[in-house]
Amino acid sequence: MRVAWLTQLLQIVLVLALAPLLTGVTRKVRARLLRRRGPPLAQPYLDLLKLIRKEVVVAGNASWLFRTAPYAVFASTWVAAALVPTFATGLALGAAADLIVIVALLGTARFMLALAGLDVGTSFGGIGSSREMMFATLAEPAMLMAVFTLSLFAGSTELSSISAFMLGPHAGLNISLALALVALIIVAIAENARIPVDNPATHLELTMVHEAMVLEYSGRHLALIEAAASVKLLLYLSLIACVFIPWGTAVAGAGLAAQAVGFATYAVKLLILGFLLSLFETAIAKMRVFRVPEFLGVALMLGLLGTILLFVSRAPH
Amino acid sequence: MSVAGPWFLSELAAGCVGWLLLLSPLAILIARRRHGSGLTYGACALASCALALVALLALLSPSPPAAIELAVGLPLGRTILGYDPLGAAFALIINVATALVSGYAIGYGAHAREPQRVVPFYPAFIAGMNLVLLSRDAFSFLVGWEFMSLASWALVASDHASAENRRAALVYLIMATGGALTLLFAFGLLAGPSGGYGFAEMRHAAHLAAAPLVLVLALIGAGSKAGLVPLHAWLPLAHPAAPSHVSALMSGVMTKVAVYGFIRIVFDLAGPPSWWWSLPVLVVAGITTLLGVLYALMEHDLKRLLAYHTVENIGIIFIGLGLALAFEASGLKAAAALSLTAAIFHVFNHSLFKSLLFLGSGAVLHATGERDMERLGGLIHRMPVTALAFLAGCIAISALPPFNGFVSEWLTFQAILLSPQLPQWVPRLIVPAVGATLACAAALAATCFVKAFGMTFLGRSRSTAAAEARETDGWSQVAMLLLALLCLLAGVLPGFVMDALAPVMKLLLGARLPVQSSEPWLRIVPIDSARSAYDGALVLGMIAIAAAATALIVRRFASHALRRAPAWDCGFPDASPATQYTAGSFAQPIRRVFGGVVFRAREHVTMPAPGDTGPARLEVELHDTLWEALYAPVIRLVDAVTARVNLLQFLTIRRYLTLVVSALVLLLIIVGATR
């Protein structure tokens, strides 16, 4: 029990500490692939530090919602990330929220941010909110369908149980799992505003979605939103690592050595996934906005197909 | 009987309903006096509180209170009144919402222009709904049902000056009559040739042959009242036409009475279900869920948007009911209990947040005179309390944690994940599709409420009425805040709601969910903890702690400087609020993705020629495909027939006599031929 709490506390701090580093790694890799030198790995930390020291400029007619939304967004994302096992399963608070709750917590964060985008009443905020929610109407069900597939496969919606099942002898190669993985990757790309869905580095207002929504934010508020975006990327990569590459993860009640192994393998998994993400991003061009629903529709259909296959193939117990 | 003896619960409940009925004629006398409407609404609120308390006691008492029998009713029949757990649970749900809505009406009703058109029908409406839940025989059930329909019809027609409202009232009256007629047939079939109209007699009568027909009739009769597609057409017309507190009752409460009617007939009276019963329910529910939310997204009238969302939520409730039928027919009692609990929990949740949202829209309507979101905006500055309560309702209805809407959807998802256990392959194909529909609907609902809240309360005011809005009165504020608080509490402490519904499950299914109140940390565990668990209190706590910690760190380490400045305008300063995103532009991506198929949406862009300074125009064409395909042909047919038959009105007396004689001769020939 004490181990579970320690793991949980460590994880709460860890996701926060590692998230900017992961963002730094993806930026660095991308820059190197484009034959640029790229910013130092610690640049996201420095950016955040700089942002929180800066003055906040708030639009004249912004309401209390505009100023509280960053805290709500950051807190929900942080809580969701803290509930996804990273280096060890069996988290103390894992029983409070299953995978569906984690998806819904991200939904709460998105809801608040979309509202904040509309608060000032500029066209940029509106276009960003509108498009972000449009992506979400397909990405969230696609994600839930992937969750359904995993849950039916493992007989549980708890991430620890799913991860343990994947490590166990009953998991094997399965077409539904492959479909769920593809769906999850597409959703991860869309939800984290990566190329080809959105471009986190763009500064042309009409091509941005996520960035347009947060255009009015500055200073500590922007720092919180940037941090939340980093944590969200870490969350998705951790989720894929936890479910689809569960090897090495310390199981509940494991000793110190196993925890260390879990930590090392987790770092390696993150590096590999971050590298693959950057590789994919440099290899593909950004889509037009109205191609994105088709892209996400593929994810939804793959997730649904995976679920239906499991529904049909599973004999009643 | 002995347990209920000292409490006289059935007598108390019947007394409250009688008091409400008595209140109606009294209200005619005092409606136009000063404080007259306030007094009536206050009395309604008290009666609802009393009914809620009685229902709670009836639900918690180990054996249901004894029913009372009155020697009125059908010839040779008697009226039986009393709560069983199902009736008590629904009575508790609807009276909590009704009490708060009535409290709101104390303040809101004072602004009514013609209170004498609203106030007398209001208590009768509540009495009708309560009579439906209290009745233990078909006769009083239908009397209550008709009371509810007619009183609400009068309320819809109260603002009869606008043609739109008159049309809404007409459509509603036709749908309500048809629905009541099908329910009458359903009860007739259930009573069978022996003609026992008490629920207890129906339960014991064997009517296996007629049971499928009863299911269809219940689906049409209760479904038309609840708003199942394609019988939903009257909801978006009638719910917004009524005064806002009545809209809240119709949308948040009356649809629940319809759900009760369906559960009572199909789960309680119609006998053991066959597995295929679930199929029509699930298919209709899935379509209702998706279409309801898509219609809502296309809507810019705040109250119509909310009415379409009622359609969506009724779909979610019926998904749970359909799953429960499938599980029960296959003997999977625990899964059936989970599905039915999810459905009734959603009934409770929807009664709270939909009432809250309609009350909020009423406050906005009163403050600005506008229901069109394209002419609102920026109200969060002018109406902070309403905005806060409305925001809570928006989060709750969008099924986002830690509010209550999420819990019932989570439970429904858990029920869907149990359905591979079903032995038949047809539901195993349909259920995942229904699950995907539910997931889509949840995300679309979130989009729709970003639109609803964002366009109404955020941004800059799009009209002077919105810019000069004043916060609503104290009664209304307190009622809305209480409803918002209940939404949060039901989301954080769902275990108590699930435990309270256990007697209903025992009555209908003979099984119940595990006891939730013994779980550690207030979490809920529908099947077993290795499978799934949710802890709303802990999630809320974690978010609160995380937000507080963040705020502390920011406070300690970050710069405190804050400067107000104009918003970023790319160097093109334009003060006009018309340049903001509107509800139409917000929904444009959705219209483009989904609308082409569902609404045959077309956009016509007219660009002025180069050099012409005239404005460019964008026209959007949307079709209500369901109305055009199903209702319009019927209306055309009725019109054509009546146009022909209308000739009969202008005949001479000679021709009338000829008609009468020839009809008589014809009948005599028929009688003679068949003898």
PDB file of N, CA, C and O in Angstrom, chain A residues 22 26 29 39 60 64 82 85-86 92 106 122 136 138-139 167 172 187 219 222 225 231 235 261 280-281 288:
ATOM      1  N   LEU A  22      10.233  15.899 -22.949  1.00  0.00           N
ATOM      2  CA  LEU A  22       9.734  15.148 -24.112  1.00  0.00           C
ATOM      3  C   LEU A  22       9.468  16.097 -25.277  1.00  0.00           C
ATOM      4  O   LEU A  22       9.851  15.826 -26.420  1.00  0.00           O
ATOM      5  N   THR A  26      11.265  15.981 -28.970  1.00  0.00           N
ATOM      6  CA  THR A  26      10.623  15.918 -30.298  1.00  0.00           C
ATOM      7  C   THR A  26      11.048  17.103 -31.160  1.00  0.00           C
ATOM      8  O   THR A  26      11.294  16.951 -32.354  1.00  0.00           O
ATOM      9  N   VAL A  29      14.691  16.446 -32.352  1.00  0.00           N
ATOM     10  CA  VAL A  29      14.783  15.405 -33.381  1.00  0.00           C
ATOM     11  C   VAL A  29      14.270  15.948 -34.702  1.00  0.00           C
ATOM     12  O   VAL A  29      14.876  15.734 -35.760  1.00  0.00           O
ATOM     13  N   PRO A  39      16.713  23.843 -31.085  1.00  0.00           N
ATOM     14  CA  PRO A  39      16.908  24.424 -29.755  1.00  0.00           C
ATOM     15  C   PRO A  39      17.444  23.382 -28.802  1.00  0.00           C
ATOM     16  O   PRO A  39      17.274  22.180 -29.024  1.00  0.00           O
ATOM     17  N   GLY A  60      -9.295  43.529 -22.757  1.00  0.00           N
ATOM     18  CA  GLY A  60     -10.113  44.382 -21.907  1.00  0.00           C
ATOM     19  C   GLY A  60     -11.408  43.748 -21.455  1.00  0.00           C
ATOM     20  O   GLY A  60     -11.838  43.938 -20.316  1.00  0.00           O
ATOM     21  N   TRP A  64     -13.872  36.339 -15.891  1.00  0.00           N
ATOM     22  CA  TRP A  64     -13.161  35.469 -14.938  1.00  0.00           C
ATOM     23  C   TRP A  64     -12.873  34.116 -15.545  1.00  0.00           C
ATOM     24  O   TRP A  64     -11.918  33.440 -15.182  1.00  0.00           O
ATOM     25  N   ALA A  82      -1.438  11.790 -14.436  1.00  0.00           N
ATOM     26  CA  ALA A  82      -0.945  11.105 -13.238  1.00  0.00           C
ATOM     27  C   ALA A  82      -1.608   9.750 -13.057  1.00  0.00           C
ATOM     28  O   ALA A  82      -1.145   8.923 -12.271  1.00  0.00           O
ATOM     29  N   PRO A  85      -0.315   4.716 -15.912  1.00  0.00           N
ATOM     30  CA  PRO A  85       0.932   4.154 -15.394  1.00  0.00           C
ATOM     31  C   PRO A  85       2.091   4.479 -16.326  1.00  0.00           C
ATOM     32  O   PRO A  85       1.979   4.327 -17.541  1.00  0.00           O
ATOM     33  N   THR A  86       3.194   4.951 -15.766  1.00  0.00           N
ATOM     34  CA  THR A  86       4.362   5.222 -16.597  1.00  0.00           C
ATOM     35  C   THR A  86       5.399   4.126 -16.398  1.00  0.00           C
ATOM     36  O   THR A  86       5.540   3.251 -17.233  1.00  0.00           O
ATOM     37  N   ALA A  92      -1.791   4.072  -6.571  1.00  0.00           N
ATOM     38  CA  ALA A  92      -2.718   4.143  -5.438  1.00  0.00           C
ATOM     39  C   ALA A  92      -4.053   4.756  -5.864  1.00  0.00           C
ATOM     40  O   ALA A  92      -5.109   4.350  -5.402  1.00  0.00           O
ATOM     41  N   LEU A 106      -9.669  14.616 -20.175  1.00  0.00           N
ATOM     42  CA  LEU A 106      -9.106  15.408 -21.272  1.00  0.00           C
ATOM     43  C   LEU A 106     -10.218  16.192 -21.958  1.00  0.00           C
ATOM     44  O   LEU A 106     -10.008  17.312 -22.417  1.00  0.00           O
ATOM     45  N   THR A 122     -12.897  37.389 -30.358  1.00  0.00           N
ATOM     46  CA  THR A 122     -12.207  37.671 -31.610  1.00  0.00           C
ATOM     47  C   THR A 122     -12.417  36.497 -32.546  1.00  0.00           C
ATOM     48  O   THR A 122     -12.771  35.403 -32.119  1.00  0.00           O
ATOM     49  N   ALA A 136     -12.543  17.186 -32.176  1.00  0.00           N
ATOM     50  CA  ALA A 136     -12.842  16.361 -31.003  1.00  0.00           C
ATOM     51  C   ALA A 136     -14.077  15.497 -31.216  1.00  0.00           C
ATOM     52  O   ALA A 136     -14.151  14.389 -30.693  1.00  0.00           O
ATOM     53  N   LEU A 138     -14.824  13.808 -33.594  1.00  0.00           N
ATOM     54  CA  LEU A 138     -14.468  12.518 -34.189  1.00  0.00           C
ATOM     55  C   LEU A 138     -13.362  11.837 -33.400  1.00  0.00           C
ATOM     56  O   LEU A 138     -13.327  10.618 -33.291  1.00  0.00           O
ATOM     57  N   ALA A 139     -12.443  12.648 -32.836  1.00  0.00           N
ATOM     58  CA  ALA A 139     -11.305  12.047 -32.144  1.00  0.00           C
ATOM     59  C   ALA A 139     -11.748  11.373 -30.846  1.00  0.00           C
ATOM     60  O   ALA A 139     -11.265  10.284 -30.513  1.00  0.00           O
ATOM     61  N   LEU A 167       0.747  -8.050 -20.436  1.00  0.00           N
ATOM     62  CA  LEU A 167       1.994  -8.726 -20.064  1.00  0.00           C
ATOM     63  C   LEU A 167       1.769 -10.218 -19.894  1.00  0.00           C
ATOM     64  O   LEU A 167       2.704 -11.006 -19.998  1.00  0.00           O
ATOM     65  N   GLY A 172      -2.071 -11.938 -27.131  1.00  0.00           N
ATOM     66  CA  GLY A 172      -1.284 -12.356 -28.275  1.00  0.00           C
ATOM     67  C   GLY A 172      -1.526 -11.377 -29.386  1.00  0.00           C
ATOM     68  O   GLY A 172      -2.190 -10.363 -29.187  1.00  0.00           O
ATOM     69  N   VAL A 187      -5.523   9.385 -33.177  1.00  0.00           N
ATOM     70  CA  VAL A 187      -6.115  10.285 -32.190  1.00  0.00           C
ATOM     71  C   VAL A 187      -5.024  11.064 -31.468  1.00  0.00           C
ATOM     72  O   VAL A 187      -5.143  12.278 -31.249  1.00  0.00           O
ATOM     73  N   GLY A 219       1.984  35.284 -20.682  1.00  0.00           N
ATOM     74  CA  GLY A 219       2.536  35.194 -19.330  1.00  0.00           C
ATOM     75  C   GLY A 219       2.255  33.869 -18.666  1.00  0.00           C
ATOM     76  O   GLY A 219       2.302  32.818 -19.289  1.00  0.00           O
ATOM     77  N   LEU A 222      -0.296  31.521 -20.256  1.00  0.00           N
ATOM     78  CA  LEU A 222       0.211  30.790 -21.423  1.00  0.00           C
ATOM     79  C   LEU A 222       1.143  29.678 -20.969  1.00  0.00           C
ATOM     80  O   LEU A 222       1.136  28.585 -21.533  1.00  0.00           O
ATOM     81  N   ILE A 225      -0.870  26.733 -20.071  1.00  0.00           N
ATOM     82  CA  ILE A 225      -1.457  26.051 -21.230  1.00  0.00           C
ATOM     83  C   ILE A 225      -0.385  25.283 -21.991  1.00  0.00           C
ATOM     84  O   ILE A 225      -0.593  24.148 -22.413  1.00  0.00           O
ATOM     85  N   VAL A 231       2.177  18.008 -21.121  1.00  0.00           N
ATOM     86  CA  VAL A 231       1.741  16.885 -20.289  1.00  0.00           C
ATOM     87  C   VAL A 231       0.818  15.968 -21.089  1.00  0.00           C
ATOM     88  O   VAL A 231       0.873  14.748 -20.971  1.00  0.00           O
ATOM     89  N   LEU A 235       1.155  12.104 -21.839  1.00  0.00           N
ATOM     90  CA  LEU A 235       0.068  11.187 -21.480  1.00  0.00           C
ATOM     91  C   LEU A 235      -0.203  10.207 -22.617  1.00  0.00           C
ATOM     92  O   LEU A 235      -0.266   8.991 -22.403  1.00  0.00           O
ATOM     93  N   VAL A 261      14.271  -0.758 -13.201  1.00  0.00           N
ATOM     94  CA  VAL A 261      14.193  -1.284 -14.569  1.00  0.00           C
ATOM     95  C   VAL A 261      13.015  -0.647 -15.286  1.00  0.00           C
ATOM     96  O   VAL A 261      13.126  -0.213 -16.439  1.00  0.00           O
ATOM     97  N   PHE A 280       7.602  10.868 -38.261  1.00  0.00           N
ATOM     98  CA  PHE A 280       6.339  10.909 -38.991  1.00  0.00           C
ATOM     99  C   PHE A 280       6.006  12.340 -39.394  1.00  0.00           C
ATOM    100  O   PHE A 280       5.583  12.616 -40.515  1.00  0.00           O
ATOM    101  N   GLU A 281       6.230  13.260 -38.453  1.00  0.00           N
ATOM    102  CA  GLU A 281       5.878  14.661 -38.716  1.00  0.00           C
ATOM    103  C   GLU A 281       6.694  15.264 -39.838  1.00  0.00           C
ATOM    104  O   GLU A 281       6.199  16.081 -40.621  1.00  0.00           O
ATOM    105  N   ARG A 288      -5.311  19.996 -45.312  1.00  0.00           N
ATOM    106  CA  ARG A 288      -6.320  21.051 -45.224  1.00  0.00           C
ATOM    107  C   ARG A 288      -7.283  20.682 -44.108  1.00  0.00           C
ATOM    108  O   ARG A 288      -7.497  19.505 -43.806  1.00  0.00           O
TER     109      ARG A 288
END
